Amino acid sequence: MSKVEAILSQLKDIAANPKKAMDDYKAETGKGAVGVMPIYAPEEMIHATGYLPMGIWGAQGKTISKARTYLPPFACSIMQQVMELQCEGAYDDLAAVLFSVPCDTLKCLSQKWKGTSPVIVFTHPQNRGLEAANTFLVKEYELVKAQLEHYLGVKITNADLERSIAIYNENRAVMREFVKVAADYPQVIDAVSRHAVFKARQFMLKEKHTELVKELIAEVKAMPVQPWTGKKVIVAGILLEPNELLDIFNEFGLAIVDDDLAQESRQIRVDVLDGEEGPLYRMAKAWQQMYGCSVATDTKKGRGKMLMNKMAQTGADAVIIAQMKFCDPEEWDYPVLYREFEERGVKNLMIEVDQEVTSFEQVKTRLQSFVEMM
Amino acid sequence: MSLTQGMKAKQLLGYYQNKADQDAREAKERGGLVCWSASVAPPEFCVTMGIAMVYPETHAAGIGARKGAMDMLDVAERKGYNIDCCSYGRVNMGYMECLKEAAITGVKPEVLVNSPAADVPLPDLVITCNNICNTLLKWYENLAVELDIPCIVIDVPFNHTMPIPEYAKAYIADEFRNAISQLEVICGRPFDWKKFQEVKAQTQRSVYQWNRIADFTKYKPSPLNGFDLFNYMALIVACRSLDYAEITFKAFADELEENLKAGIYAFKGAEKTRVQWEGIAVWPHLGHTFKSLKNMGTIMTGSAYPAIWDLTYDANDESLHSMAEAYTRTYINTCLSNKAAVLMDIMEHGKVDGVIYHLNRSCKLMSFLNVETAEVIKEKNGLPYVSFDGDQTDPRVFSPAQYDTRVQALVEMMEANMAAE
């Protein structure tokens, strides 16, 4: 097994076995884990406690039965899965769960956790251009910090926070570099591997993830760049899973050269900037700087332009929108994106992502005809 | 003699609803500004600046009630709007696309010619507020970008913990001041603070009369048919900062007072049981939802939905914190325990015997906590409840048979409870 294969295999294992990742961490450090609900949270604060932040992004192919009592079928697919897992006690080992509420579904879900872990809720301000929004978010973060300290029995110092911010900034920078490397070497980093590298960072300490990804990048970059005979695409949406779906991308020679997925590149889009202000304020500022996301209000709707810029930068042939089933913020963005793409002759396709689904024949047919059309 | 002299409340309602639309059309014709607004966004700033207001949610509900929603939904769906998006939003985006086409081509599309929609002009700006959902942020982003017009956002953060913290009020009050600056730029003139004071006072008088109407549900039997709150709601939404709402509501409240004195009740002598309605009305099937209850002698005497517009605040508070609190305390913008407490207060006030929960396909925020809300309340007051599937404006979701079966079951439970007492 080559070094590249070994690293990818390790990351794939972690991505596929979050429970094991958490148990190993506990065994190794004696500390537990804190769940982080989608989409954005001040994870650095959890990291600063020494607990492992664990992303909660649903599961694949679980039949919804217990959750049906609490959620109608038109709730978003991830939340159906999360609710099902809550009912099964899958998250009960978490020391706490951090909950942001940037959409109506998350507002409701934040009030109905069925597991035993304490839930810490905070709200992102949406009038993000205003300084008052930063001040508001600092207050929310102060409450998050106080609750984390209470539930975990630790004290979060500014020094700890600054260290965690630096670790997260480095990880984000390395991941942005990884996106470019994956675009240049689709023969080495295929769609499944690319996703695994992103997903594993949800279940690992970021400094360890950074180390592995740096090593991966160095190994890959030592190889010669080969011409890509397939097509290049940018994917956008909440997430693009499972591997069976990504296998279809591989099968039809679709290289993912960049993404605007909430689970992937949106997590690494903006850093916490250096500055004279305190860490909580600078973390709040990062939310102000966020762009191109369906749950970060933007009255100019720059997301289409951002995607088209990404196409120009990467030489992508098309954009594929992975529409999370019943996710209305994304559904509201789609008609504007579609019009902008059509007006500018950008090839685009929308496919539906439903975590409960286990058969991908329909998506396969659609992707196949899309590739043929290109 | 005034045109409205001698008019009954119901006539005033029709008159002022039409007049509000007419005001907007006239404003457009004379080159004035028209603003489309979210239903619980503060109108005080725009009204101060003499901007004519149009309310897409009310407009869409009207289209739905007049059985015209499907045509507009089709237009929106052709533009890429998923059936999962709020049907008010889809109807409005469909309507906007029709108006836009007419403005560009000079020809009204056939679907618009044949629509029962009230004739309202395209906006020059929009204002939104997420106190009733974050969908209103997405919907208004789209209006602003598709029409290339300014969008004023009043973001009221979800109150996960009550009471509402001062720092949230401070943020919202800052947004108010920012909205004022935006309007000064849009209108090209300074904000009229003196008029603002009058507009706030007017808004409070409208809200006072609105609350006076809802208060009549405390009487048993009730002189007020709760479904009338749905009918009169158009004015508390669209005209609360004008005297249109105050005049109409005062007339209605006075009529109810007279009826009460004369012993005239909404259901005459037929009131047997009383229910609370949780959620938005099913506008395309409003008649059916009402009549099924009425046929069983069940009157609606409580609903937190029209009570959303109880926007009581201190009009003299210059910090604007009181106004900020009024606009952020909307019960669906608060944690579950507060939501349940608000509903229970309304239940108690309306002396209801049970609750009907509308599981609204269009409104996630007003649906996804229904199970928990019902459980919390049942635990506390033991009153029976049922839930039915519906939608505020997409006529395809509601099933009359399912609704009837559910409400019959509720009535049986309520009657059994009464018999046991």
JSON list of N, CA, C and O in Angstrom, two decimals, chain B residues 264-289:
[
{"chain": "B", "resi": 264, "resn": "ILE", "atom": "N", "xyz": [-76.71, 38.73, 22.05]},
{"chain": "B", "resi": 264, "resn": "ILE", "atom": "CA", "xyz": [-76.60, 38.11, 20.72]},
{"chain": "B", "resi": 264, "resn": "ILE", "atom": "C", "xyz": [-75.21, 37.47, 20.61]},
{"chain": "B", "resi": 264, "resn": "ILE", "atom": "O", "xyz": [-74.20, 38.17, 20.72]},
{"chain": "B", "resi": 265, "resn": "TYR", "atom": "N", "xyz": [-75.21, 36.17, 20.41]},
{"chain": "B", "resi": 265, "resn": "TYR", "atom": "CA", "xyz": [-73.93, 35.45, 20.37]},
{"chain": "B", "resi": 265, "resn": "TYR", "atom": "C", "xyz": [-73.65, 34.94, 18.96]},
{"chain": "B", "resi": 265, "resn": "TYR", "atom": "O", "xyz": [-74.57, 34.80, 18.15]},
{"chain": "B", "resi": 266, "resn": "ALA", "atom": "N", "xyz": [-72.35, 34.65, 18.72]},
{"chain": "B", "resi": 266, "resn": "ALA", "atom": "CA", "xyz": [-71.93, 34.27, 17.36]},
{"chain": "B", "resi": 266, "resn": "ALA", "atom": "C", "xyz": [-72.73, 33.08, 16.83]},
{"chain": "B", "resi": 266, "resn": "ALA", "atom": "O", "xyz": [-73.13, 33.06, 15.68]},
{"chain": "B", "resi": 267, "resn": "PHE", "atom": "N", "xyz": [-72.91, 32.07, 17.66]},
{"chain": "B", "resi": 267, "resn": "PHE", "atom": "CA", "xyz": [-73.62, 30.86, 17.22]},
{"chain": "B", "resi": 267, "resn": "PHE", "atom": "C", "xyz": [-75.06, 30.86, 17.73]},
{"chain": "B", "resi": 267, "resn": "PHE", "atom": "O", "xyz": [-75.65, 29.80, 17.92]},
{"chain": "B", "resi": 268, "resn": "LYS", "atom": "N", "xyz": [-75.57, 32.04, 18.00]},
{"chain": "B", "resi": 268, "resn": "LYS", "atom": "CA", "xyz": [-76.92, 32.17, 18.58]},
{"chain": "B", "resi": 268, "resn": "LYS", "atom": "C", "xyz": [-76.98, 31.28, 19.83]},
{"chain": "B", "resi": 268, "resn": "LYS", "atom": "O", "xyz": [-76.13, 31.42, 20.69]},
{"chain": "B", "resi": 269, "resn": "GLY", "atom": "N", "xyz": [-77.89, 30.31, 19.84]},
{"chain": "B", "resi": 269, "resn": "GLY", "atom": "CA", "xyz": [-77.92, 29.46, 21.04]},
{"chain": "B", "resi": 269, "resn": "GLY", "atom": "C", "xyz": [-77.22, 28.13, 20.82]},
{"chain": "B", "resi": 269, "resn": "GLY", "atom": "O", "xyz": [-77.33, 27.21, 21.65]},
{"chain": "B", "resi": 270, "resn": "ALA", "atom": "N", "xyz": [-76.48, 28.02, 19.70]},
{"chain": "B", "resi": 270, "resn": "ALA", "atom": "CA", "xyz": [-75.99, 26.68, 19.31]},
{"chain": "B", "resi": 270, "resn": "ALA", "atom": "C", "xyz": [-74.56, 26.38, 19.75]},
{"chain": "B", "resi": 270, "resn": "ALA", "atom": "O", "xyz": [-74.01, 25.33, 19.39]},
{"chain": "B", "resi": 271, "resn": "GLU", "atom": "N", "xyz": [-73.94, 27.26, 20.54]},
{"chain": "B", "resi": 271, "resn": "GLU", "atom": "CA", "xyz": [-72.56, 27.00, 20.96]},
{"chain": "B", "resi": 271, "resn": "GLU", "atom": "C", "xyz": [-72.52, 25.86, 21.98]},
{"chain": "B", "resi": 271, "resn": "GLU", "atom": "O", "xyz": [-73.10, 25.98, 23.06]},
{"chain": "B", "resi": 272, "resn": "LYS", "atom": "N", "xyz": [-71.86, 24.76, 21.61]},
{"chain": "B", "resi": 272, "resn": "LYS", "atom": "CA", "xyz": [-71.79, 23.63, 22.54]},
{"chain": "B", "resi": 272, "resn": "LYS", "atom": "C", "xyz": [-70.37, 23.46, 23.08]},
{"chain": "B", "resi": 272, "resn": "LYS", "atom": "O", "xyz": [-70.17, 23.23, 24.27]},
{"chain": "B", "resi": 273, "resn": "THR", "atom": "N", "xyz": [-69.41, 23.50, 22.18]},
{"chain": "B", "resi": 273, "resn": "THR", "atom": "CA", "xyz": [-68.01, 23.33, 22.61]},
{"chain": "B", "resi": 273, "resn": "THR", "atom": "C", "xyz": [-67.15, 24.43, 22.00]},
{"chain": "B", "resi": 273, "resn": "THR", "atom": "O", "xyz": [-67.53, 25.04, 21.00]},
{"chain": "B", "resi": 274, "resn": "ARG", "atom": "N", "xyz": [-65.99, 24.61, 22.63]},
{"chain": "B", "resi": 274, "resn": "ARG", "atom": "CA", "xyz": [-65.10, 25.70, 22.19]},
{"chain": "B", "resi": 274, "resn": "ARG", "atom": "C", "xyz": [-63.70, 25.15, 21.93]},
{"chain": "B", "resi": 274, "resn": "ARG", "atom": "O", "xyz": [-63.18, 24.36, 22.72]},
{"chain": "B", "resi": 275, "resn": "VAL", "atom": "N", "xyz": [-63.11, 25.59, 20.81]},
{"chain": "B", "resi": 275, "resn": "VAL", "atom": "CA", "xyz": [-61.76, 25.08, 20.49]},
{"chain": "B", "resi": 275, "resn": "VAL", "atom": "C", "xyz": [-60.77, 26.19, 20.24]},
{"chain": "B", "resi": 275, "resn": "VAL", "atom": "O", "xyz": [-61.14, 27.32, 19.93]},
{"chain": "B", "resi": 276, "resn": "GLN", "atom": "N", "xyz": [-59.51, 25.80, 20.37]},
{"chain": "B", "resi": 276, "resn": "GLN", "atom": "CA", "xyz": [-58.40, 26.68, 19.98]},
{"chain": "B", "resi": 276, "resn": "GLN", "atom": "C", "xyz": [-57.87, 26.18, 18.64]},
{"chain": "B", "resi": 276, "resn": "GLN", "atom": "O", "xyz": [-57.80, 24.97, 18.41]},
{"chain": "B", "resi": 277, "resn": "TRP", "atom": "N", "xyz": [-57.51, 27.11, 17.78]},
{"chain": "B", "resi": 277, "resn": "TRP", "atom": "CA", "xyz": [-56.94, 26.77, 16.48]},
{"chain": "B", "resi": 277, "resn": "TRP", "atom": "C", "xyz": [-55.48, 27.12, 16.52]},
{"chain": "B", "resi": 277, "resn": "TRP", "atom": "O", "xyz": [-55.14, 28.30, 16.68]},
{"chain": "B", "resi": 278, "resn": "GLU", "atom": "N", "xyz": [-54.60, 26.13, 16.39]},
{"chain": "B", "resi": 278, "resn": "GLU", "atom": "CA", "xyz": [-53.17, 26.44, 16.40]},
{"chain": "B", "resi": 278, "resn": "GLU", "atom": "C", "xyz": [-52.61, 26.33, 14.97]},
{"chain": "B", "resi": 278, "resn": "GLU", "atom": "O", "xyz": [-52.63, 25.26, 14.37]},
{"chain": "B", "resi": 279, "resn": "GLY", "atom": "N", "xyz": [-52.13, 27.45, 14.49]},
{"chain": "B", "resi": 279, "resn": "GLY", "atom": "CA", "xyz": [-51.53, 27.46, 13.16]},
{"chain": "B", "resi": 279, "resn": "GLY", "atom": "C", "xyz": [-52.27, 28.44, 12.25]},
{"chain": "B", "resi": 279, "resn": "GLY", "atom": "O", "xyz": [-53.26, 29.05, 12.63]},
{"chain": "B", "resi": 280, "resn": "ILE", "atom": "N", "xyz": [-51.74, 28.53, 11.03]},
{"chain": "B", "resi": 280, "resn": "ILE", "atom": "CA", "xyz": [-52.32, 29.44, 10.04]},
{"chain": "B", "resi": 280, "resn": "ILE", "atom": "C", "xyz": [-53.62, 28.83, 9.53]},
{"chain": "B", "resi": 280, "resn": "ILE", "atom": "O", "xyz": [-53.81, 27.62, 9.55]},
{"chain": "B", "resi": 281, "resn": "ALA", "atom": "N", "xyz": [-54.53, 29.69, 9.07]},
{"chain": "B", "resi": 281, "resn": "ALA", "atom": "CA", "xyz": [-55.78, 29.21, 8.48]},
{"chain": "B", "resi": 281, "resn": "ALA", "atom": "C", "xyz": [-55.48, 28.46, 7.18]},
{"chain": "B", "resi": 281, "resn": "ALA", "atom": "O", "xyz": [-54.45, 28.67, 6.55]},
{"chain": "B", "resi": 282, "resn": "VAL", "atom": "N", "xyz": [-56.41, 27.60, 6.79]},
{"chain": "B", "resi": 282, "resn": "VAL", "atom": "CA", "xyz": [-56.30, 26.91, 5.50]},
{"chain": "B", "resi": 282, "resn": "VAL", "atom": "C", "xyz": [-57.11, 27.76, 4.51]},
{"chain": "B", "resi": 282, "resn": "VAL", "atom": "O", "xyz": [-58.29, 27.50, 4.28]},
{"chain": "B", "resi": 283, "resn": "TRP", "atom": "N", "xyz": [-56.50, 28.78, 3.96]},
{"chain": "B", "resi": 283, "resn": "TRP", "atom": "CA", "xyz": [-57.26, 29.79, 3.19]},
{"chain": "B", "resi": 283, "resn": "TRP", "atom": "C", "xyz": [-58.09, 29.22, 2.05]},
{"chain": "B", "resi": 283, "resn": "TRP", "atom": "O", "xyz": [-59.25, 29.61, 1.88]},
{"chain": "B", "resi": 284, "resn": "PRO", "atom": "N", "xyz": [-57.57, 28.29, 1.25]},
{"chain": "B", "resi": 284, "resn": "PRO", "atom": "CA", "xyz": [-58.40, 27.81, 0.14]},
{"chain": "B", "resi": 284, "resn": "PRO", "atom": "C", "xyz": [-59.62, 27.01, 0.62]},
{"chain": "B", "resi": 284, "resn": "PRO", "atom": "O", "xyz": [-60.54, 26.76, -0.15]},
{"chain": "B", "resi": 285, "resn": "HIS", "atom": "N", "xyz": [-59.59, 26.57, 1.87]},
{"chain": "B", "resi": 285, "resn": "HIS", "atom": "CA", "xyz": [-60.69, 25.76, 2.41]},
{"chain": "B", "resi": 285, "resn": "HIS", "atom": "C", "xyz": [-61.21, 26.37, 3.71]},
{"chain": "B", "resi": 285, "resn": "HIS", "atom": "O", "xyz": [-61.68, 25.65, 4.59]},
{"chain": "B", "resi": 286, "resn": "LEU", "atom": "N", "xyz": [-61.15, 27.68, 3.79]},
{"chain": "B", "resi": 286, "resn": "LEU", "atom": "CA", "xyz": [-61.53, 28.36, 5.04]},
{"chain": "B", "resi": 286, "resn": "LEU", "atom": "C", "xyz": [-63.00, 28.05, 5.39]},
{"chain": "B", "resi": 286, "resn": "LEU", "atom": "O", "xyz": [-63.33, 27.75, 6.54]},
{"chain": "B", "resi": 287, "resn": "GLY", "atom": "N", "xyz": [-63.85, 28.10, 4.36]},
{"chain": "B", "resi": 287, "resn": "GLY", "atom": "CA", "xyz": [-65.27, 27.85, 4.58]},
{"chain": "B", "resi": 287, "resn": "GLY", "atom": "C", "xyz": [-65.50, 26.45, 5.13]},
{"chain": "B", "resi": 287, "resn": "GLY", "atom": "O", "xyz": [-66.26, 26.25, 6.08]},
{"chain": "B", "resi": 288, "resn": "HIS", "atom": "N", "xyz": [-64.84, 25.48, 4.55]},
{"chain": "B", "resi": 288, "resn": "HIS", "atom": "CA", "xyz": [-65.03, 24.10, 4.99]},
{"chain": "B", "resi": 288, "resn": "HIS", "atom": "C", "xyz": [-64.56, 23.91, 6.44]},
{"chain": "B", "resi": 288, "resn": "HIS", "atom": "O", "xyz": [-65.26, 23.30, 7.26]},
{"chain": "B", "resi": 289, "resn": "THR", "atom": "N", "xyz": [-63.38, 24.46, 6.74]},
{"chain": "B", "resi": 289, "resn": "THR", "atom": "CA", "xyz": [-62.84, 24.27, 8.09]},
{"chain": "B", "resi": 289, "resn": "THR", "atom": "C", "xyz": [-63.76, 24.91, 9.13]},
{"chain": "B", "resi": 289, "resn": "THR", "atom": "O", "xyz": [-63.94, 24.38, 10.23]}
]
